[in-house]
Short mmCIF file of C-alpha atoms in Angstrom, two decimals:
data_model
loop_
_atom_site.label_atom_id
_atom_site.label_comp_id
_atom_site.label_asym_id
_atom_site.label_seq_id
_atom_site.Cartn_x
_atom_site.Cartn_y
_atom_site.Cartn_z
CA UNK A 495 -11.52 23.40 -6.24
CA UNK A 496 -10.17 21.58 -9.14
CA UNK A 497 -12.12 21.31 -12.48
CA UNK A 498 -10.34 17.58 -13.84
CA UNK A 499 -12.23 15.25 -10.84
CA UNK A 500 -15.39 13.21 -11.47
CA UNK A 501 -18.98 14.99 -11.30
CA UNK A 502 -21.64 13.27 -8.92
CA UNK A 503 -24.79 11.87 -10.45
CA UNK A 504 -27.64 13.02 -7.87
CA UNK A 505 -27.47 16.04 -6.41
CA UNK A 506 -27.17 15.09 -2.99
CA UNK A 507 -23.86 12.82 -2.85
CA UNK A 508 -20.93 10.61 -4.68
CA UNK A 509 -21.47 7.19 -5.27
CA UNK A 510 -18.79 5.16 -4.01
CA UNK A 511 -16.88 4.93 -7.32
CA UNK A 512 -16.85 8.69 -7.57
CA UNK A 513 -15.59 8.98 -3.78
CA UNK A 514 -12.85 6.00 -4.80
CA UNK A 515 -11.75 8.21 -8.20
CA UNK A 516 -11.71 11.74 -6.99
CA UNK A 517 -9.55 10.61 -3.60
CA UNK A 518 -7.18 8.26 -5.63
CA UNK A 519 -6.56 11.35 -8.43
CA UNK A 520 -6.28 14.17 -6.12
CA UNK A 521 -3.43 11.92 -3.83
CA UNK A 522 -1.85 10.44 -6.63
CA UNK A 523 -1.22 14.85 -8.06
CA UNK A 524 0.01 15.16 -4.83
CA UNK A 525 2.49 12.58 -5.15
CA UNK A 526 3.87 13.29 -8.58
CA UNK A 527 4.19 17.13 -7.84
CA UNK A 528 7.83 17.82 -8.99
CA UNK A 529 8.57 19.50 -5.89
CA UNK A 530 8.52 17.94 -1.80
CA UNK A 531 4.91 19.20 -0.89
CA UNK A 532 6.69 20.35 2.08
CA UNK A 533 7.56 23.62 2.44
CA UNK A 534 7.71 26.19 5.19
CA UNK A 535 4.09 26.53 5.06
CA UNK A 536 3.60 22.83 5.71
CA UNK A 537 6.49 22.74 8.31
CA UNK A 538 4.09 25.13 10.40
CA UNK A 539 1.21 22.82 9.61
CA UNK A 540 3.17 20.27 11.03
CA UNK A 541 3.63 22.29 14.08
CA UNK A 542 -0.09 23.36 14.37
CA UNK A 543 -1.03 19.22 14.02
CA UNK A 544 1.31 18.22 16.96
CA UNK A 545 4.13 17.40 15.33
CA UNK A 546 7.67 18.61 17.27
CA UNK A 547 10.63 19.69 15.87
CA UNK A 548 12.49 16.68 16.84
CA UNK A 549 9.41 14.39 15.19
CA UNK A 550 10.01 16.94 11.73
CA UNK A 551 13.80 16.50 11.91
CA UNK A 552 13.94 12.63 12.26
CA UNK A 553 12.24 12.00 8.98
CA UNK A 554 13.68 13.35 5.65
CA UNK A 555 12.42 15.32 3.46
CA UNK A 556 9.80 14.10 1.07
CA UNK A 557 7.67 12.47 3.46
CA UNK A 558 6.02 14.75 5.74
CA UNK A 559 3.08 16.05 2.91
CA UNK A 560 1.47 17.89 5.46
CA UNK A 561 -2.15 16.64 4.98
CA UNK A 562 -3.29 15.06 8.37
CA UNK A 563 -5.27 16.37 10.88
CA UNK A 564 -3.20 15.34 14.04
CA UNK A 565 -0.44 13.22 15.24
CA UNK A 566 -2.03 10.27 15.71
CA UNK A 567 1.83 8.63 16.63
CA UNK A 568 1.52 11.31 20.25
CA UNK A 569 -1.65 9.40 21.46
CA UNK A 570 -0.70 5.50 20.52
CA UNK A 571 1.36 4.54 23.29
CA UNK A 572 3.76 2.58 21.31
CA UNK A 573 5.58 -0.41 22.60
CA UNK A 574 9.42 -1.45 22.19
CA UNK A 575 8.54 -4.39 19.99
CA UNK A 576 5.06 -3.69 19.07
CA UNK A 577 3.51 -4.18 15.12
CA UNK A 578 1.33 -1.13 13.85
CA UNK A 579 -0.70 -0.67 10.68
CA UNK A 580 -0.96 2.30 9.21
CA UNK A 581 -4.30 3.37 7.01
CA UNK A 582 -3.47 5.74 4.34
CA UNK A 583 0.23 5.67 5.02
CA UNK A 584 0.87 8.19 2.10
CA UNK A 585 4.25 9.26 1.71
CA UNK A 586 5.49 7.51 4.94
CA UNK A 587 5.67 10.33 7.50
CA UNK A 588 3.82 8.81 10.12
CA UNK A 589 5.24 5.57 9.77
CA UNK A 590 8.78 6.06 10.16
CA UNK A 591 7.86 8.23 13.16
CA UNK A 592 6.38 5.05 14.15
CA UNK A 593 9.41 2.74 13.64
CA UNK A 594 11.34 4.77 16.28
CA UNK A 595 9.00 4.14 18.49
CA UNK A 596 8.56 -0.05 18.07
CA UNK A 597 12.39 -0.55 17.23
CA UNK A 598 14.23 -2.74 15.43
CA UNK A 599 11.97 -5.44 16.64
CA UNK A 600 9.24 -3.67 15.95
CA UNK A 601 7.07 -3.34 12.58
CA UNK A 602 5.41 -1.22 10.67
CA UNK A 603 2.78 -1.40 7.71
CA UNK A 604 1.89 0.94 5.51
CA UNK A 605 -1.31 0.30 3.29
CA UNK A 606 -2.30 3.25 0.35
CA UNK A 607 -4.71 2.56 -2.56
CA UNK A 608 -3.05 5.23 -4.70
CA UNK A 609 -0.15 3.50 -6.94
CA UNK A 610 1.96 6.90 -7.07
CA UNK A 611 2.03 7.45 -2.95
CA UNK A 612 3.55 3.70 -2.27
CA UNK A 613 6.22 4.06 -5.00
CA UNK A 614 6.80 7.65 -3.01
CA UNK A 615 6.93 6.05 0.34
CA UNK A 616 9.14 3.42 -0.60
CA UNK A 617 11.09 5.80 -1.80
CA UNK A 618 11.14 7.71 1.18
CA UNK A 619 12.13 4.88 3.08
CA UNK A 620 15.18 3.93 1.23
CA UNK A 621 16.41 7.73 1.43
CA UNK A 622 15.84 7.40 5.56
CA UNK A 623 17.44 4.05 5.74
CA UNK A 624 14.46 2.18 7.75
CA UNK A 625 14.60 -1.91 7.73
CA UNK A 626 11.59 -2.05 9.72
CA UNK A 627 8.76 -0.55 7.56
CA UNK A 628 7.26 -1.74 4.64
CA UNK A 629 4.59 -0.46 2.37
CA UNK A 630 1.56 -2.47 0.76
CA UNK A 631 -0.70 -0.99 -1.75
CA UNK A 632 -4.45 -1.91 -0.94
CA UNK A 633 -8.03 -0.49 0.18
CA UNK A 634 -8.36 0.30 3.79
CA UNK A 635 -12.22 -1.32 3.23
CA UNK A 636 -9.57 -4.39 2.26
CA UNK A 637 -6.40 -4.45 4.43
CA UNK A 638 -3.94 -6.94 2.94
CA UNK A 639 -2.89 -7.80 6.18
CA UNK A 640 -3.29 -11.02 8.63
CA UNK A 641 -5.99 -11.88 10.53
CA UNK A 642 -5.06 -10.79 14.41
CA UNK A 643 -1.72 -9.80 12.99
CA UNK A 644 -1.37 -6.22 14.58
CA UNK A 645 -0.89 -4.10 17.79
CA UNK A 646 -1.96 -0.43 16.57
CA UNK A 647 -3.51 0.65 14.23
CA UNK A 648 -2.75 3.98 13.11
CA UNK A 649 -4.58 6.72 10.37
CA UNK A 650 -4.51 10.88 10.04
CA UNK A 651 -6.93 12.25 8.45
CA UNK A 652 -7.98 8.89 6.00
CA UNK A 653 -10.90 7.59 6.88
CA UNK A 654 -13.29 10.13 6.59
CA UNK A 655 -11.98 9.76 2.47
CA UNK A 656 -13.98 6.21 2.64
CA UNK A 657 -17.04 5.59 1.08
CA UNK A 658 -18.03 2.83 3.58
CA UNK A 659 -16.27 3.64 7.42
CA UNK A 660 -18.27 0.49 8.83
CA UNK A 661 -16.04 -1.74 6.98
CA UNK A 662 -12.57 -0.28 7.28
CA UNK A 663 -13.30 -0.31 10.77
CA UNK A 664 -14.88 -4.05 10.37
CA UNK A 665 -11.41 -4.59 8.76
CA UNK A 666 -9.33 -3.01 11.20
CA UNK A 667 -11.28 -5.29 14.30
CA UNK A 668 -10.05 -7.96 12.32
CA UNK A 669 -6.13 -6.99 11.53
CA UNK A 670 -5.91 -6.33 15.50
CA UNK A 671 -4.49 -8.69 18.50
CA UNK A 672 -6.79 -9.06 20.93
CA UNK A 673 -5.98 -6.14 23.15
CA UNK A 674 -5.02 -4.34 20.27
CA UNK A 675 -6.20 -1.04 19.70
CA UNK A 676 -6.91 2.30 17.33
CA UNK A 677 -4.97 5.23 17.82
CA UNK A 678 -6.29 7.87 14.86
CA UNK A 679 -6.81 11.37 14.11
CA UNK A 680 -9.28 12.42 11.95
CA UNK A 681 -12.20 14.97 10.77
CA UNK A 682 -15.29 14.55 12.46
CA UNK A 683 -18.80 16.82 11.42
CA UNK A 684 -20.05 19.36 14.33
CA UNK A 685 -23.59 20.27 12.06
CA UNK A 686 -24.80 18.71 8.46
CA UNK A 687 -22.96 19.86 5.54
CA UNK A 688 -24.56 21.94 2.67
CA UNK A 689 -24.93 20.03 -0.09
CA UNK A 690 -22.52 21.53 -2.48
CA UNK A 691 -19.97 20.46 -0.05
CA UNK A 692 -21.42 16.89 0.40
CA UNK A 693 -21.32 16.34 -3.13
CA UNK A 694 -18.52 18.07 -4.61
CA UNK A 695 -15.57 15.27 -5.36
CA UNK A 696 -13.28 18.09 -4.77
CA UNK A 697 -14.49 18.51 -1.04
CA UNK A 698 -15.25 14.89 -0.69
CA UNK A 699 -11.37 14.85 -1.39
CA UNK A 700 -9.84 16.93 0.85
CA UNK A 701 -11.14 15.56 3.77
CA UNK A 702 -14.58 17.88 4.25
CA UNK A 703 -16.93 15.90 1.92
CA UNK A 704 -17.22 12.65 3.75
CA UNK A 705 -17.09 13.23 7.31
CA UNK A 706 -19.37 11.58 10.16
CA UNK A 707 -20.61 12.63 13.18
CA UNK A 708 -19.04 11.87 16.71
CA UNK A 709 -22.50 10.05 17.29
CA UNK A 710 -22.46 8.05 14.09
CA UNK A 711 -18.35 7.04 14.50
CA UNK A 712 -19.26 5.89 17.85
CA UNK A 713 -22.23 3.48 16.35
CA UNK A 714 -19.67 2.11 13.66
CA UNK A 715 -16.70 1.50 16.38
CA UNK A 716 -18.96 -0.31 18.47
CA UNK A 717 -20.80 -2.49 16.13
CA UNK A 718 -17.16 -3.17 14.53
CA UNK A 719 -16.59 -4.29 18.50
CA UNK A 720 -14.70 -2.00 20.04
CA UNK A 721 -14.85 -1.16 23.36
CA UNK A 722 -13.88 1.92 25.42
CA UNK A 723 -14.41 4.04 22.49
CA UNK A 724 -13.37 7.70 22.98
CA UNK A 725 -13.16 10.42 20.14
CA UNK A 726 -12.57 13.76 21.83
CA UNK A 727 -12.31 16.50 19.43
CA UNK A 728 -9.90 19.33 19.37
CA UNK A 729 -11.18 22.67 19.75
CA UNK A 730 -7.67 24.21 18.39
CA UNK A 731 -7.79 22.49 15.09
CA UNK A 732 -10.27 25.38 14.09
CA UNK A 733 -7.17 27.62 12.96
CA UNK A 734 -5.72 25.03 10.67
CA UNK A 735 -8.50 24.17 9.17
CA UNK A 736 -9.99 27.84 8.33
CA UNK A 737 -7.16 27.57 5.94
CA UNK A 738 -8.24 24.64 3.91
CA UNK A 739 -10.18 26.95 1.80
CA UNK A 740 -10.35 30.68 0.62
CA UNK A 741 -14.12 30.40 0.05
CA UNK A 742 -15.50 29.87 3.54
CA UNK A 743 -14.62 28.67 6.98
CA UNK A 744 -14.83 25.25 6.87
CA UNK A 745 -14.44 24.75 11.02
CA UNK A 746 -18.27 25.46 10.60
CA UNK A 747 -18.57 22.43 10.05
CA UNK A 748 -15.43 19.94 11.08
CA UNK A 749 -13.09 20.04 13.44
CA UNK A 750 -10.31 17.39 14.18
CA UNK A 751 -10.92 14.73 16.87
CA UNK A 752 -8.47 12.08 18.09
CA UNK A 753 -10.53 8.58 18.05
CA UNK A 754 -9.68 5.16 20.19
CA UNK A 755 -10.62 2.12 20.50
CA UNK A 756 -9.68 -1.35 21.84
CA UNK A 757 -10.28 -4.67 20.94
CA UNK A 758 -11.46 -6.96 23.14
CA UNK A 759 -8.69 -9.28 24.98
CA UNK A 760 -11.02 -12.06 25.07
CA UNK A 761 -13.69 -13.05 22.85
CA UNK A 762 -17.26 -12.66 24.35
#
């Protein structure tokens, strides 16, 4: 837990400018560390996510972080051709895993609120030579994108960090094609956090503090108006997350879940 990130004023959680702060300064360390992130430690995250060697070895350096939850790239089902949005791009990882997938008549968006993880991602692209991703700095509660303008919408281990889920997934309804759909790993809650946890910006920040419920996701997808919503967690995220903290198990509480959704191909 870090002492420099924003103190909540109740007891029992952040208000949504706290949430906002704490997330933006503990991303924006992470992306000014001297040194890649990445090291062997994080190259066997990547392998306990879902990543595969040949997914690790396509990107370079610099842009696998190794802060999801998944691979939310191994469940999308990504079309030759096809546009995807990515929420909380970061450093770029999952997005140029992405462009191989779509091609060069493909697309892919990025979108990150912190300032310091686009400039790294752009970076990251020019050093893997990739014309067909770009990266927009904005709030996933705001996507800067077009109305209808996507396939697939892509996020690992993001929107749990948002103060108000019903409207990033209000927005993402709205960024998507008709027929479009979600393709995202995340954290989801298995019981109701202690309250130290809900309101500590530290563990709001790294991906604990601000999780939902399966029931409660499913409520927000559908009112959004998705349909054929599935989120089906993953019992064998429990080892990688134990070591998210050296205080206590923390797979008391979350474990990863892979969550879809589809957008309607005809209004109703």
């Amino acid at each position: 837990m870090t002492d420099d990130t924003p103190t909540p004023t109740d007891g029992s959680r952040l208000d949504d400018a706290e949430q906002r702060t704490a997330v933006r300064e503990r991303y924006a360390r992470i992306a000014t560390e001297s040194s890649s992130c990445c090291d062997d430690t994080d190259t066997a995250q990547s392998c306990k996510l879902g990543y595969s060697d040949d997914d690790r070895d396509a990107v370079g350096a610099g842009a696998d972080l190794g802060l999801g939850c998944g691979n939310p790239t191994a469940i999308a089902s990504l079309d030759e051709g096809d546009t995807v949005l990515d929420l909380g791009s970061g450093a770029g990882f999952d997005c140029f895993l992405a462009a191989r997938e779509v091609g060069p008549t493909g697309r892919v968006i990025g979108v990150d609120m912190t300032p310091e993880m686009v400039e790294k991602a752009r970076d990251n692209r020019e050093t893997n030579d990739v014309a067909n991703v770009e990266f927009r700095l904005g709030e996933i509660e705001h996507l800067p994108v077009a109305d209808e303008s996507v396939d697939v919408i892509l996020s690992n281990c993001v929107i749990n960090l948002s103060a108000d889920k019903s409207q990033v997934f209000r927005e993402a309804f709205r960024a998507l094609r008709p027929g479009g759909r979600l393709a995202i790993s995340d954290v989801v809650l298995t019981t109701e956090l202690p309250t130290d946890l809900r309101a500590d910006p530290s563990s709001v920040a790294a991906c604990i503090g601000g999780a939902s419920s399966i029931p409660t996701l499913e409520s927000m997808l559908s009112d959004a108006g998705f349909t054929d919503v599935a989120i089906e967690p993953k019992g064998d995220s429990e080892e990688f997350i134990r070591d998210w903290s050296d205080d206590r198990d923390l797979s008391d509480y979350v474990i990863a879940a892979t969550i879809e959704g589809e957008k309607p191909k005809t209004r109703s």
